[in-house]
Amino acid sequence: MKTTIENLEFPCEIKKKLKMKVSMGNLEVEFIDGHLIKFDKTNLSVQEPYKIIVSNKKNTLIALLYDNKDKIYLPSDNAIISLTKYISLLNTMNKMY
């Protein structure tokens, strides 16, 4: 089966919000684009979510962002949190260097 993969650029508004509201002093942040994988000759497709990988000297936190840009999925906790709570979590993580 042939597939087509389209790159989905990471949303600029989320990057801006995080850079404005999170103190990034002790954090390394990586934004990874998502992908849309289409199966040719079908009406099926799969979306690979955007990823945010944040790390400090002690911890690494991976978060997934789907189409709903106000909700963030944390696979390590199997939890969906709001963007506001995620920002608070990152600010706490920044203080735990």
C-alpha positions as a printed Julia matrix, in Angstrom:
97×3 Matrix{Float64}:
   0.0    0.0    0.0
   1.4    3.35  -1.0
   1.35   6.24   1.47
   1.87   9.98   1.27
   3.37  11.88   4.21
   2.72  15.59   4.62
   4.69  17.68   7.1
   2.56  19.69   9.55
   4.49  22.72  10.77
   4.42  23.3   14.53
   1.86  26.05  15.38
   3.62  29.4   15.81
   1.04  30.68  18.32
   1.85  27.87  20.75
   5.59  28.54  20.44
   5.0   32.24  21.12
   2.79  31.57  24.15
   5.33  29.2   25.66
   8.27  31.51  25.03
   6.39  34.48  26.54
   4.92  32.75  29.6
   7.59  30.18  30.51
  10.89  31.1   32.06
  13.25  29.06  29.85
  16.44  29.73  31.84
  17.22  26.15  32.89
  15.12  24.36  30.28
  15.94  22.98  26.87
  12.87  22.99  24.64
  12.5   21.23  21.31
   9.44  21.64  19.07
   8.9   18.77  16.61
   6.56  19.04  13.64
   3.72  16.58  13.16
   2.85  14.58  10.07
  -0.27  13.63   8.18
   0.06  10.13   6.74
  -2.42   9.41   3.93
  -3.05   5.95   2.53
  -3.42   6.28  -1.24
  -6.64   5.09  -2.88
  -8.46   5.1    0.46
 -10.19   7.68   2.6
  -7.93   6.84   5.57
  -5.26   9.0    7.13
  -3.37   9.16  10.41
  -2.08  12.26  12.14
   1.2   12.07  14.03
   0.94  14.77  16.73
   3.27  17.68  17.29
   5.77  17.02  20.07
   7.25  19.28  22.72
  10.29  17.85  24.47
  11.37  19.82  27.54
  14.32  18.86  29.69
  16.37  20.19  32.56
  19.35  18.58  34.29
  17.13  16.07  36.13
  13.99  15.42  34.09
  12.62  15.16  30.57
   8.96  15.81  29.78
   7.42  14.81  26.47
   4.09  16.37  25.53
   1.89  15.73  22.5
  -0.23  18.37  20.83
  -3.07  17.43  18.48
  -5.5   19.68  16.59
  -7.04  21.03  19.79
  -4.33  23.52  20.67
  -5.76  24.2   24.14
  -5.2   20.64  25.37
  -1.87  18.88  25.78
  -1.43  15.14  26.26
   1.27  13.88  28.63
   1.9   10.22  27.73
   4.02   9.58  30.84
   1.03  10.4   33.06
  -1.68   9.37  30.58
  -3.27  12.76  31.2
  -4.74  15.57  29.15
  -4.1   19.03  30.61
  -4.83  22.59  29.59
  -2.18  24.82  28.07
  -2.3   27.01  31.2
  -1.57  24.04  33.46
   1.23  22.94  31.12
   2.83  26.39  31.35
   2.63  26.2   35.15
   4.22  22.74  35.05
   7.1   24.01  32.91
   7.7   26.97  35.23
   7.86  24.54  38.16
  10.22  22.31  36.21
  12.45  25.32  35.48
  12.88  25.94  39.22
  13.87  22.28  39.84
  17.3   22.42  38.24
